[in-house]
Amino acid sequence: MLRIEDLHVQVGDRTILQGVNLHIRPGETHVLFGPNGSGKSTLLGAILGFSRYKITRGKIYFKDEDITHLSVHERAERGIGIAFQRPPVLRGVTLRDLLRISGQGNVVNIEELAEPLNLVDFLGRDVNYGFSGGETKRSEMLQLLVQNPDLVLLDEPESGVDLENIALIGQAINRLLQKDGLLGEERSRREMKEARKKAGLIITHTGYILDYVPADVGHVLYEGKLSCSGLNPRELLGCIHKLGYGECTRCLA
Amino acid sequence: MQEERRLKAQKALDKQAAYGEPVDFDRFHDESEEHPYLENLQELPEEKQKAMLLAGVDVTEKERAGTFIQEDHSVIHTSVLDDGVEVLSITEALEKYDWLEDYYWRAVAVDADRYTARTELRGRNGYFVRALPGVKAVYPVQACLYIGQEGLLQSVHNIIIAEEGSELHLITGCTTGHDVGSGMHIGVSEIFVKKNARLSFTMVHSWAEEVVVRPRTTTIVEEGGVFLSNYICMKPVQDIQMYPTTYLTGKNGLARYHSILVGQPHSRLDVGSRVVLQGEGSRAEIVARSLTKGGIIINRGHLVGEVVGVKGHLECRGLMLSKEGLIYAVPELEARVDGVDLSHEAAVGKIAEEEIEYLMARGLTEEEATATIVRGFLNVKIMGLPPDLEEEVQRAIEQSEQSYL
């Protein structure tokens, strides 16, 4: 689904990513750890093509197409979606307006999707204006549910969110990644897994979200490169807790 | 009294205004043929109807409490559809009511500047709109001041009175004929909001490239009165200068000014709003949204607190949509006693890249994202109008948007 080769990215004059390689297959959920300032958000921003992230070397392929130089909206159109860590406020644009235009013609019932995220009362409000941390994150999830992308990028979906909200957000992520449907599901777990096409890449600091969302592959972004790639996310998290990110330098060598 | 007024006006004929470029009256003429009165507005030629609609004036008079239409110097139509309101030409009203003399030039000084002076000496008509005591008019009264002749100088004198406990909505649309390029409009408006009355005054300007405009408006609000003023100007115009002022004279009065200004290339808008808080517990809010596509916008705001405990806030946001043009925000706060609470926030700049890319990440093209943000910026919901009126104003904006954004 997503293949990144030797990606180098600059922000201003600083080189943040120095040769990142990553491969995410359909149905897989990857988790990205890393200390503050290691470039996790930069990687997500570069995958979406935001202008402040300048790609100086390397390639990004999505569904076997080179998207390295496509505009943000062309990437969104091809099926990449993102939940922002700190989205901007849009004055005068209601959440409902935004959901209508971001659906790209998807026929969805906005109220029905907003209900489980406790956002029905927010539909008439300006996007992110006066939203709390949890409300902002839930609104990001709702936007993604309407957009329904094939690859979901989540930038710290649990930061600034209380436990109750993390559960709601976890449910929404599972729905996005086709990991829900426990009750009344006719297919076997294996059939469901095989049918799963949606892929995800989640940045998390704390790992709390992993209590709600099962993930397949973990990575650590350290000094501009991915290290420890391919380990089980929980094992990786345990290792970071015990030994700190310093341990990652050994894998980079 | 009339003599005295005229004398004062004579003396002020050369008195320059505090703001705005001096206007050469000789560029314009004020000779115009009289236009016939129309019983049925739908007899108006279609292009006139269309021009009026762009300024929020609907000739079908659907959901209107009354209508006043002046073309050049002639009042071509007045009607009343709600028993509680009066709509007359000011000339007729002065004949009908002796007491109206007391209101004439009471809020605006006749010798304020050469524009008020000229209106006294050579002005023709204007409207008189009044809501009787305790009457709550559901639908708005609409008034249209229309310049149909090339190069005409139209100057009018309007008086609006919301009597005690009444509720009145007024939409004023000022516009030019589709084939008119130049002209001048001077409008003196004196507005009185009596005790516990509520008045919303929404003015839509829809002029042409070489039209010069000098409105002179003052509002006096009594105890418990509410005055909501909305101003929208999105079409090209050569030069507008106005600084409407409200005096909150009684206890617990409220004034709110909202303006939406679009500076088209070669346009110059010098638009301010001022509230003088004189009554105990009075409150004021001034909100301005300026957007330039190359024109010059000077956005002034002035709150004056004269008694303890009054509260006022001024918000001014400007968006540059062009490399050309200018937005100059001048917020002023003036406390004349301690214990007043006045504040302001102003922000001027281009659309944040972050906001555009946020929308692009949801699948919008850059143009769609920009348009969405601009539409949000110019949103009329901030005006707090009744839903029907809001819809009307939104429609007027959308009409302008289609043609000019």
PDB file of N, CA, C and O in Angstrom, chain B residues 327-394:
ATOM      1  N   ILE B 327      -4.428  46.760   4.027  1.00  0.00           N
ATOM      2  CA  ILE B 327      -5.407  46.760   5.111  1.00  0.00           C
ATOM      3  C   ILE B 327      -4.769  47.484   6.283  1.00  0.00           C
ATOM      4  O   ILE B 327      -3.684  47.128   6.735  1.00  0.00           O
ATOM      5  N   TYR B 328      -5.419  48.526   6.715  1.00  0.00           N
ATOM      6  CA  TYR B 328      -4.879  49.343   7.785  1.00  0.00           C
ATOM      7  C   TYR B 328      -5.919  49.342   8.907  1.00  0.00           C
ATOM      8  O   TYR B 328      -7.000  49.913   8.768  1.00  0.00           O
ATOM      9  N   ALA B 329      -5.626  48.630   9.982  1.00  0.00           N
ATOM     10  CA  ALA B 329      -6.587  48.519  11.082  1.00  0.00           C
ATOM     11  C   ALA B 329      -6.229  49.518  12.174  1.00  0.00           C
ATOM     12  O   ALA B 329      -5.087  49.562  12.618  1.00  0.00           O
ATOM     13  N   VAL B 330      -7.207  50.305  12.557  1.00  0.00           N
ATOM     14  CA  VAL B 330      -6.962  51.324  13.587  1.00  0.00           C
ATOM     15  C   VAL B 330      -7.966  51.191  14.721  1.00  0.00           C
ATOM     16  O   VAL B 330      -8.999  51.854  14.736  1.00  0.00           O
ATOM     17  N   PRO B 331      -7.706  50.292  15.657  1.00  0.00           N
ATOM     18  CA  PRO B 331      -8.625  50.164  16.788  1.00  0.00           C
ATOM     19  C   PRO B 331      -8.264  51.163  17.883  1.00  0.00           C
ATOM     20  O   PRO B 331      -7.095  51.284  18.249  1.00  0.00           O
ATOM     21  N   GLU B 332      -9.256  51.876  18.385  1.00  0.00           N
ATOM     22  CA  GLU B 332      -8.991  52.856  19.437  1.00  0.00           C
ATOM     23  C   GLU B 332      -9.890  52.612  20.640  1.00  0.00           C
ATOM     24  O   GLU B 332     -11.093  52.385  20.494  1.00  0.00           O
ATOM     25  N   LEU B 333      -9.297  52.673  21.809  1.00  0.00           N
ATOM     26  CA  LEU B 333     -10.058  52.524  23.052  1.00  0.00           C
ATOM     27  C   LEU B 333      -9.854  53.777  23.880  1.00  0.00           C
ATOM     28  O   LEU B 333      -8.732  54.261  24.005  1.00  0.00           O
ATOM     29  N   GLU B 334     -10.928  54.279  24.417  1.00  0.00           N
ATOM     30  CA  GLU B 334     -10.832  55.515  25.177  1.00  0.00           C
ATOM     31  C   GLU B 334     -11.622  55.391  26.467  1.00  0.00           C
ATOM     32  O   GLU B 334     -12.850  55.292  26.443  1.00  0.00           O
ATOM     33  N   ALA B 335     -10.922  55.381  27.595  1.00  0.00           N
ATOM     34  CA  ALA B 335     -11.593  55.307  28.895  1.00  0.00           C
ATOM     35  C   ALA B 335     -11.553  56.684  29.528  1.00  0.00           C
ATOM     36  O   ALA B 335     -10.478  57.258  29.681  1.00  0.00           O
ATOM     37  N   ARG B 336     -12.727  57.193  29.875  1.00  0.00           N
ATOM     38  CA  ARG B 336     -12.776  58.543  30.437  1.00  0.00           C
ATOM     39  C   ARG B 336     -12.966  58.525  31.955  1.00  0.00           C
ATOM     40  O   ARG B 336     -12.936  59.564  32.592  1.00  0.00           O
ATOM     41  N   VAL B 337     -13.221  57.358  32.502  1.00  0.00           N
ATOM     42  CA  VAL B 337     -13.254  57.189  33.957  1.00  0.00           C
ATOM     43  C   VAL B 337     -12.582  55.852  34.249  1.00  0.00           C
ATOM     44  O   VAL B 337     -12.381  55.056  33.323  1.00  0.00           O
ATOM     45  N   ASP B 338     -12.254  55.596  35.507  1.00  0.00           N
ATOM     46  CA  ASP B 338     -11.703  54.269  35.765  1.00  0.00           C
ATOM     47  C   ASP B 338     -12.869  53.297  35.923  1.00  0.00           C
ATOM     48  O   ASP B 338     -14.029  53.710  36.065  1.00  0.00           O
ATOM     49  N   GLY B 339     -12.544  51.999  35.858  1.00  0.00           N
ATOM     50  CA  GLY B 339     -13.608  51.020  36.023  1.00  0.00           C
ATOM     51  C   GLY B 339     -14.418  50.771  34.760  1.00  0.00           C
ATOM     52  O   GLY B 339     -15.560  50.344  34.806  1.00  0.00           O
ATOM     53  N   VAL B 340     -13.852  51.052  33.591  1.00  0.00           N
ATOM     54  CA  VAL B 340     -14.504  50.620  32.354  1.00  0.00           C
ATOM     55  C   VAL B 340     -13.727  49.419  31.831  1.00  0.00           C
ATOM     56  O   VAL B 340     -12.550  49.261  32.121  1.00  0.00           O
ATOM     57  N   ASP B 341     -14.404  48.584  31.080  1.00  0.00           N
ATOM     58  CA  ASP B 341     -13.777  47.365  30.598  1.00  0.00           C
ATOM     59  C   ASP B 341     -13.823  47.379  29.062  1.00  0.00           C
ATOM     60  O   ASP B 341     -14.817  47.025  28.458  1.00  0.00           O
ATOM     61  N   LEU B 342     -12.756  47.859  28.459  1.00  0.00           N
ATOM     62  CA  LEU B 342     -12.704  47.953  27.004  1.00  0.00           C
ATOM     63  C   LEU B 342     -11.529  47.118  26.508  1.00  0.00           C
ATOM     64  O   LEU B 342     -10.447  47.155  27.080  1.00  0.00           O
ATOM     65  N   SER B 343     -11.759  46.360  25.445  1.00  0.00           N
ATOM     66  CA  SER B 343     -10.671  45.533  24.932  1.00  0.00           C
ATOM     67  C   SER B 343     -10.739  45.473  23.417  1.00  0.00           C
ATOM     68  O   SER B 343     -11.760  45.776  22.818  1.00  0.00           O
ATOM     69  N   HIS B 344      -9.627  45.083  22.814  1.00  0.00           N
ATOM     70  CA  HIS B 344      -9.673  44.874  21.362  1.00  0.00           C
ATOM     71  C   HIS B 344      -8.707  43.803  20.940  1.00  0.00           C
ATOM     72  O   HIS B 344      -7.730  43.502  21.617  1.00  0.00           O
ATOM     73  N   GLU B 345      -9.013  43.177  19.813  1.00  0.00           N
ATOM     74  CA  GLU B 345      -8.049  42.280  19.187  1.00  0.00           C
ATOM     75  C   GLU B 345      -8.077  42.554  17.691  1.00  0.00           C
ATOM     76  O   GLU B 345      -9.133  42.777  17.109  1.00  0.00           O
ATOM     77  N   ALA B 346      -6.906  42.561  17.120  1.00  0.00           N
ATOM     78  CA  ALA B 346      -6.819  42.819  15.689  1.00  0.00           C
ATOM     79  C   ALA B 346      -5.801  41.860  15.103  1.00  0.00           C
ATOM     80  O   ALA B 346      -4.783  41.573  15.714  1.00  0.00           O
ATOM     81  N   ALA B 347      -6.094  41.339  13.939  1.00  0.00           N
ATOM     82  CA  ALA B 347      -5.158  40.450  13.259  1.00  0.00           C
ATOM     83  C   ALA B 347      -5.294  40.656  11.758  1.00  0.00           C
ATOM     84  O   ALA B 347      -6.397  40.646  11.228  1.00  0.00           O
ATOM     85  N   VAL B 348      -4.188  40.885  11.117  1.00  0.00           N
ATOM     86  CA  VAL B 348      -4.209  41.119   9.682  1.00  0.00           C
ATOM     87  C   VAL B 348      -3.145  40.233   9.041  1.00  0.00           C
ATOM     88  O   VAL B 348      -2.039  40.122   9.549  1.00  0.00           O
ATOM     89  N   GLY B 349      -3.489  39.570   7.960  1.00  0.00           N
ATOM     90  CA  GLY B 349      -2.489  38.740   7.296  1.00  0.00           C
ATOM     91  C   GLY B 349      -3.086  37.991   6.138  1.00  0.00           C
ATOM     92  O   GLY B 349      -4.209  38.261   5.716  1.00  0.00           O
ATOM     93  N   LYS B 350      -2.314  37.026   5.626  1.00  0.00           N
ATOM     94  CA  LYS B 350      -2.870  36.211   4.557  1.00  0.00           C
ATOM     95  C   LYS B 350      -3.479  34.948   5.171  1.00  0.00           C
ATOM     96  O   LYS B 350      -3.304  34.689   6.358  1.00  0.00           O
ATOM     97  N   ILE B 351      -4.170  34.179   4.377  1.00  0.00           N
ATOM     98  CA  ILE B 351      -4.767  32.939   4.885  1.00  0.00           C
ATOM     99  C   ILE B 351      -3.638  32.007   5.322  1.00  0.00           C
ATOM    100  O   ILE B 351      -2.648  31.849   4.615  1.00  0.00           O
ATOM    101  N   ALA B 352      -3.802  31.417   6.496  1.00  0.00           N
ATOM    102  CA  ALA B 352      -2.763  30.518   6.996  1.00  0.00           C
ATOM    103  C   ALA B 352      -2.666  29.282   6.099  1.00  0.00           C
ATOM    104  O   ALA B 352      -3.670  28.629   5.817  1.00  0.00           O
ATOM    105  N   GLU B 353      -1.434  29.006   5.656  1.00  0.00           N
ATOM    106  CA  GLU B 353      -1.142  27.819   4.842  1.00  0.00           C
ATOM    107  C   GLU B 353      -1.676  26.559   5.532  1.00  0.00           C
ATOM    108  O   GLU B 353      -2.227  25.660   4.903  1.00  0.00           O
ATOM    109  N   GLU B 354      -1.528  26.565   6.865  1.00  0.00           N
ATOM    110  CA  GLU B 354      -1.951  25.414   7.662  1.00  0.00           C
ATOM    111  C   GLU B 354      -3.454  25.122   7.472  1.00  0.00           C
ATOM    112  O   GLU B 354      -3.864  23.969   7.397  1.00  0.00           O
ATOM    113  N   GLU B 355      -4.258  26.185   7.398  1.00  0.00           N
ATOM    114  CA  GLU B 355      -5.699  25.989   7.240  1.00  0.00           C
ATOM    115  C   GLU B 355      -6.025  25.451   5.852  1.00  0.00           C
ATOM    116  O   GLU B 355      -6.885  24.590   5.690  1.00  0.00           O
ATOM    117  N   ILE B 356      -5.312  25.966   4.854  1.00  0.00           N
ATOM    118  CA  ILE B 356      -5.541  25.490   3.488  1.00  0.00           C
ATOM    119  C   ILE B 356      -5.170  24.019   3.376  1.00  0.00           C
ATOM    120  O   ILE B 356      -5.917  23.206   2.843  1.00  0.00           O
ATOM    121  N   GLU B 357      -4.010  23.668   3.934  1.00  0.00           N
ATOM    122  CA  GLU B 357      -3.557  22.280   3.801  1.00  0.00           C
ATOM    123  C   GLU B 357      -4.405  21.314   4.629  1.00  0.00           C
ATOM    124  O   GLU B 357      -4.549  20.142   4.279  1.00  0.00           O
ATOM    125  N   TYR B 358      -4.964  21.819   5.707  1.00  0.00           N
ATOM    126  CA  TYR B 358      -5.874  20.999   6.511  1.00  0.00           C
ATOM    127  C   TYR B 358      -7.058  20.568   5.635  1.00  0.00           C
ATOM    128  O   TYR B 358      -7.430  19.391   5.595  1.00  0.00           O
ATOM    129  N   LEU B 359      -7.606  21.523   4.903  1.00  0.00           N
ATOM    130  CA  LEU B 359      -8.736  21.212   4.026  1.00  0.00           C
ATOM    131  C   LEU B 359      -8.301  20.368   2.832  1.00  0.00           C
ATOM    132  O   LEU B 359      -9.042  19.500   2.374  1.00  0.00           O
ATOM    133  N   MET B 360      -7.101  20.633   2.328  1.00  0.00           N
ATOM    134  CA  MET B 360      -6.612  19.824   1.202  1.00  0.00           C
ATOM    135  C   MET B 360      -6.425  18.367   1.614  1.00  0.00           C
ATOM    136  O   MET B 360      -6.643  17.452   0.826  1.00  0.00           O
ATOM    137  N   ALA B 361      -6.021  18.163   2.875  1.00  0.00           N
ATOM    138  CA  ALA B 361      -5.862  16.794   3.364  1.00  0.00           C
ATOM    139  C   ALA B 361      -7.213  16.078   3.441  1.00  0.00           C
ATOM    140  O   ALA B 361      -7.278  14.868   3.544  1.00  0.00           O
ATOM    141  N   ARG B 362      -8.294  16.859   3.420  1.00  0.00           N
ATOM    142  CA  ARG B 362      -9.633  16.250   3.389  1.00  0.00           C
ATOM    143  C   ARG B 362     -10.141  16.132   1.953  1.00  0.00           C
ATOM    144  O   ARG B 362     -11.324  15.880   1.730  1.00  0.00           O
ATOM    145  N   GLY B 363      -9.276  16.432   0.999  1.00  0.00           N
ATOM    146  CA  GLY B 363      -9.634  16.184  -0.398  1.00  0.00           C
ATOM    147  C   GLY B 363     -10.034  17.405  -1.199  1.00  0.00           C
ATOM    148  O   GLY B 363     -10.440  17.293  -2.354  1.00  0.00           O
ATOM    149  N   LEU B 364      -9.941  18.606  -0.609  1.00  0.00           N
ATOM    150  CA  LEU B 364     -10.296  19.805  -1.369  1.00  0.00           C
ATOM    151  C   LEU B 364      -9.087  20.293  -2.169  1.00  0.00           C
ATOM    152  O   LEU B 364      -7.958  20.192  -1.701  1.00  0.00           O
ATOM    153  N   THR B 365      -9.351  20.835  -3.351  1.00  0.00           N
ATOM    154  CA  THR B 365      -8.255  21.446  -4.098  1.00  0.00           C
ATOM    155  C   THR B 365      -7.876  22.740  -3.386  1.00  0.00           C
ATOM    156  O   THR B 365      -8.608  23.240  -2.533  1.00  0.00           O
ATOM    157  N   GLU B 366      -6.733  23.292  -3.785  1.00  0.00           N
ATOM    158  CA  GLU B 366      -6.278  24.517  -3.137  1.00  0.00           C
ATOM    159  C   GLU B 366      -7.309  25.639  -3.316  1.00  0.00           C
ATOM    160  O   GLU B 366      -7.589  26.397  -2.385  1.00  0.00           O
ATOM    161  N   GLU B 367      -7.904  25.731  -4.513  1.00  0.00           N
ATOM    162  CA  GLU B 367      -8.891  26.786  -4.786  1.00  0.00           C
ATOM    163  C   GLU B 367     -10.137  26.583  -3.925  1.00  0.00           C
ATOM    164  O   GLU B 367     -10.672  27.529  -3.347  1.00  0.00           O
ATOM    165  N   GLU B 368     -10.581  25.326  -3.829  1.00  0.00           N
ATOM    166  CA  GLU B 368     -11.767  25.042  -3.009  1.00  0.00           C
ATOM    167  C   GLU B 368     -11.492  25.362  -1.536  1.00  0.00           C
ATOM    168  O   GLU B 368     -12.343  25.895  -0.837  1.00  0.00           O
ATOM    169  N   ALA B 369     -10.278  25.001  -1.102  1.00  0.00           N
ATOM    170  CA  ALA B 369      -9.921  25.242   0.295  1.00  0.00           C
ATOM    171  C   ALA B 369      -9.911  26.741   0.587  1.00  0.00           C
ATOM    172  O   ALA B 369     -10.464  27.198   1.587  1.00  0.00           O
ATOM    173  N   THR B 370      -9.310  27.514  -0.321  1.00  0.00           N
ATOM    174  CA  THR B 370      -9.259  28.966  -0.143  1.00  0.00           C
ATOM    175  C   THR B 370     -10.666  29.544  -0.105  1.00  0.00           C
ATOM    176  O   THR B 370     -11.003  30.344   0.771  1.00  0.00           O
ATOM    177  N   ALA B 371     -11.506  29.103  -1.047  1.00  0.00           N
ATOM    178  CA  ALA B 371     -12.880  29.616  -1.108  1.00  0.00           C
ATOM    179  C   ALA B 371     -13.644  29.288   0.174  1.00  0.00           C
ATOM    180  O   ALA B 371     -14.409  30.107   0.682  1.00  0.00           O
ATOM    181  N   THR B 372     -13.419  28.089   0.705  1.00  0.00           N
ATOM    182  CA  THR B 372     -14.107  27.686   1.928  1.00  0.00           C
ATOM    183  C   THR B 372     -13.708  28.579   3.095  1.00  0.00           C
ATOM    184  O   THR B 372     -14.548  29.015   3.887  1.00  0.00           O
ATOM    185  N   ILE B 373     -12.424  28.861   3.180  1.00  0.00           N
ATOM    186  CA  ILE B 373     -11.938  29.694   4.283  1.00  0.00           C
ATOM    187  C   ILE B 373     -12.446  31.130   4.138  1.00  0.00           C
ATOM    188  O   ILE B 373     -12.871  31.753   5.100  1.00  0.00           O
ATOM    189  N   VAL B 374     -12.442  31.622   2.898  1.00  0.00           N
ATOM    190  CA  VAL B 374     -12.927  32.983   2.658  1.00  0.00           C
ATOM    191  C   VAL B 374     -14.414  33.079   2.991  1.00  0.00           C
ATOM    192  O   VAL B 374     -14.872  34.010   3.649  1.00  0.00           O
ATOM    193  N   ARG B 375     -15.180  32.072   2.566  1.00  0.00           N
ATOM    194  CA  ARG B 375     -16.606  32.064   2.852  1.00  0.00           C
ATOM    195  C   ARG B 375     -16.841  32.064   4.365  1.00  0.00           C
ATOM    196  O   ARG B 375     -17.708  32.754   4.879  1.00  0.00           O
ATOM    197  N   GLY B 376     -16.032  31.284   5.068  1.00  0.00           N
ATOM    198  CA  GLY B 376     -16.148  31.252   6.528  1.00  0.00           C
ATOM    199  C   GLY B 376     -15.803  32.594   7.143  1.00  0.00           C
ATOM    200  O   GLY B 376     -16.450  33.060   8.071  1.00  0.00           O
ATOM    201  N   PHE B 377     -14.794  33.214   6.581  1.00  0.00           N
ATOM    202  CA  PHE B 377     -14.345  34.517   7.078  1.00  0.00           C
ATOM    203  C   PHE B 377     -15.447  35.561   6.926  1.00  0.00           C
ATOM    204  O   PHE B 377     -15.627  36.433   7.767  1.00  0.00           O
ATOM    205  N   LEU B 378     -16.167  35.462   5.819  1.00  0.00           N
ATOM    206  CA  LEU B 378     -17.208  36.450   5.536  1.00  0.00           C
ATOM    207  C   LEU B 378     -18.591  35.993   6.019  1.00  0.00           C
ATOM    208  O   LEU B 378     -19.603  36.543   5.624  1.00  0.00           O
ATOM    209  N   ASN B 379     -18.603  34.999   6.880  1.00  0.00           N
ATOM    210  CA  ASN B 379     -19.859  34.430   7.345  1.00  0.00           C
ATOM    211  C   ASN B 379     -20.750  35.452   8.047  1.00  0.00           C
ATOM    212  O   ASN B 379     -20.312  36.172   8.919  1.00  0.00           O
ATOM    213  N   VAL B 380     -22.014  35.493   7.645  1.00  0.00           N
ATOM    214  CA  VAL B 380     -22.923  36.469   8.271  1.00  0.00           C
ATOM    215  C   VAL B 380     -23.513  35.958   9.573  1.00  0.00           C
ATOM    216  O   VAL B 380     -24.182  36.702  10.271  1.00  0.00           O
ATOM    217  N   LYS B 381     -23.259  34.683   9.887  1.00  0.00           N
ATOM    218  CA  LYS B 381     -23.840  34.150  11.120  1.00  0.00           C
ATOM    219  C   LYS B 381     -23.383  34.940  12.328  1.00  0.00           C
ATOM    220  O   LYS B 381     -24.086  35.013  13.332  1.00  0.00           O
ATOM    221  N   ILE B 382     -22.197  35.549  12.208  1.00  0.00           N
ATOM    222  CA  ILE B 382     -21.700  36.341  13.336  1.00  0.00           C
ATOM    223  C   ILE B 382     -22.604  37.517  13.639  1.00  0.00           C
ATOM    224  O   ILE B 382     -22.530  38.107  14.691  1.00  0.00           O
ATOM    225  N   MET B 383     -23.470  37.891  12.689  1.00  0.00           N
ATOM    226  CA  MET B 383     -24.274  39.090  12.888  1.00  0.00           C
ATOM    227  C   MET B 383     -25.462  38.856  13.811  1.00  0.00           C
ATOM    228  O   MET B 383     -26.082  39.809  14.266  1.00  0.00           O
ATOM    229  N   GLY B 384     -25.789  37.601  14.065  1.00  0.00           N
ATOM    230  CA  GLY B 384     -26.873  37.304  14.992  1.00  0.00           C
ATOM    231  C   GLY B 384     -28.222  37.837  14.531  1.00  0.00           C
ATOM    232  O   GLY B 384     -29.016  38.350  15.317  1.00  0.00           O
ATOM    233  N   LEU B 385     -28.486  37.736  13.235  1.00  0.00           N
ATOM    234  CA  LEU B 385     -29.755  38.208  12.686  1.00  0.00           C
ATOM    235  C   LEU B 385     -30.829  37.149  12.895  1.00  0.00           C
ATOM    236  O   LEU B 385     -30.517  35.982  13.079  1.00  0.00           O
ATOM    237  N   PRO B 386     -32.114  37.553  12.817  1.00  0.00           N
ATOM    238  CA  PRO B 386     -33.164  36.533  12.804  1.00  0.00           C
ATOM    239  C   PRO B 386     -32.938  35.629  11.588  1.00  0.00           C
ATOM    240  O   PRO B 386     -32.432  36.112  10.568  1.00  0.00           O
ATOM    241  N   PRO B 387     -33.289  34.340  11.699  1.00  0.00           N
ATOM    242  CA  PRO B 387     -32.944  33.372  10.649  1.00  0.00           C
ATOM    243  C   PRO B 387     -33.339  33.803   9.232  1.00  0.00           C
ATOM    244  O   PRO B 387     -32.544  33.676   8.304  1.00  0.00           O
ATOM    245  N   ASP B 388     -34.562  34.352   9.074  1.00  0.00           N
ATOM    246  CA  ASP B 388     -35.006  34.739   7.737  1.00  0.00           C
ATOM    247  C   ASP B 388     -34.137  35.844   7.156  1.00  0.00           C
ATOM    248  O   ASP B 388     -33.738  35.812   6.002  1.00  0.00           O
ATOM    249  N   LEU B 389     -33.855  36.808   8.013  1.00  0.00           N
ATOM    250  CA  LEU B 389     -33.051  37.934   7.576  1.00  0.00           C
ATOM    251  C   LEU B 389     -31.627  37.472   7.264  1.00  0.00           C
ATOM    252  O   LEU B 389     -31.019  37.892   6.278  1.00  0.00           O
ATOM    253  N   GLU B 390     -31.139  36.579   8.106  1.00  0.00           N
ATOM    254  CA  GLU B 390     -29.801  36.042   7.884  1.00  0.00           C
ATOM    255  C   GLU B 390     -29.720  35.388   6.513  1.00  0.00           C
ATOM    256  O   GLU B 390     -28.765  35.577   5.764  1.00  0.00           O
ATOM    257  N   GLU B 391     -30.771  34.644   6.193  1.00  0.00           N
ATOM    258  CA  GLU B 391     -30.818  33.982   4.898  1.00  0.00           C
ATOM    259  C   GLU B 391     -30.770  34.999   3.751  1.00  0.00           C
ATOM    260  O   GLU B 391     -30.076  34.819   2.763  1.00  0.00           O
ATOM    261  N   GLU B 392     -31.543  36.080   3.935  1.00  0.00           N
ATOM    262  CA  GLU B 392     -31.567  37.150   2.933  1.00  0.00           C
ATOM    263  C   GLU B 392     -30.173  37.729   2.715  1.00  0.00           C
ATOM    264  O   GLU B 392     -29.714  37.911   1.596  1.00  0.00           O
ATOM    265  N   VAL B 393     -29.536  38.051   3.842  1.00  0.00           N
ATOM    266  CA  VAL B 393     -28.226  38.686   3.750  1.00  0.00           C
ATOM    267  C   VAL B 393     -27.217  37.710   3.151  1.00  0.00           C
ATOM    268  O   VAL B 393     -26.407  38.067   2.302  1.00  0.00           O
ATOM    269  N   GLN B 394     -27.345  36.445   3.577  1.00  0.00           N
ATOM    270  CA  GLN B 394     -26.449  35.424   3.026  1.00  0.00           C
ATOM    271  C   GLN B 394     -26.647  35.343   1.512  1.00  0.00           C
ATOM    272  O   GLN B 394     -25.688  35.234   0.757  1.00  0.00           O
TER     273      GLN B 394
END
